[in-house]
Amino acid sequence: MEKNLLIAPSILSCDFSRLGEEIQDITEAGADLIHIDVMDGHFVPNLTIGPGVIKSIRNDTDLMFDVHLMIENVDKYIPIYSHAGADIITIHSEVSENILRSIKIIKDHGKKAGLAFNPKSSIGILNEVIEKIDLVLIMTVNPGFGGQSFMENQLEKITATKKIIDNSNSEVLLEVDGGINESNIKYVVESGANTIVAGSAIFSGTKNDYKLNIDKLRIY
Ligand code: DX5
Ligand code: ZN
């Protein structure tokens, strides 16, 4: 068991008709972060959570909001999601025209900055930016939808990312997102991840199951 493992339930898999209660229930169940998947219908085919929704749930938990922006025009939207209540803002390496500028905008708003990589993307740029960011997000599904199958072929990329983080002088969280469940989390953590996003594996059953679902991931 990894002691310092952070579990970040993705609310994409929760019951949106009871969003506030779901946030409260998942907080009580022992979540460490609330992972919020923002999609724009362009960068990914799906369309999800706007800033107004984030604002409306900000008072339902004291946990940090880990906002995963799967959108284009990030520089325009970073301030908007910052004001809505994001604590960590993760942008995709594939969309930002100028990653360093986007990271600076996040930092200028007093937020933690994350950089995400799709399964097909190279992490080459990481060496240049690692000391300026707080989190790296490695996708283990093609972003867009919850409930997809974990892509095992991304494990090597997790290991390579861990090496880059270890060789830097910074404490950067290594987050992995997509298809993680109690059967495969072992490989993800052994490859170096310390922050785990899980949607369908956590929001299954009723709210009484959430604690057990999270605990099963922790003891993998
Ligand atoms: C995918 C999202 C993920 C997803 C995780 O585009 O970024 O956060 O909701 O859900 P599961 O754990 O069901 O793959
Ligand atoms: Zn996500």
Short mmCIF file of C-alpha atoms in Angstrom, two decimals, residues 13 34 68 78 89 91 100 119 134 156 160 176 191 193 195 198 202 207 209:
data_model
loop_
_atom_site.label_atom_id
_atom_site.label_comp_id
_atom_site.label_asym_id
_atom_site.label_seq_id
_atom_site.Cartn_x
_atom_site.Cartn_y
_atom_site.Cartn_z
CA SER A 13 -19.41 9.28 -13.36
CA ILE A 34 -12.33 16.25 -6.54
CA HIS A 68 -8.94 18.85 -16.00
CA ILE A 78 -8.04 29.70 -17.25
CA ILE A 89 -5.84 23.64 -13.39
CA ILE A 91 -4.28 21.96 -19.51
CA LEU A 100 4.83 28.27 -20.76
CA PRO A 119 -2.01 8.42 -25.04
CA ASP A 134 2.86 21.13 -10.02
CA GLU A 156 6.08 2.88 -19.84
CA ALA A 160 9.48 7.72 -18.02
CA VAL A 176 -2.92 9.05 -14.05
CA SER A 191 5.12 2.63 -12.47
CA ALA A 193 1.92 7.40 -10.11
CA THR A 195 -2.36 10.57 -7.77
CA ALA A 198 -11.09 7.10 -11.05
CA ILE A 202 -15.60 4.84 -7.46
CA LYS A 207 -23.25 6.23 -1.73
CA ASP A 209 -20.34 1.79 -1.38
#
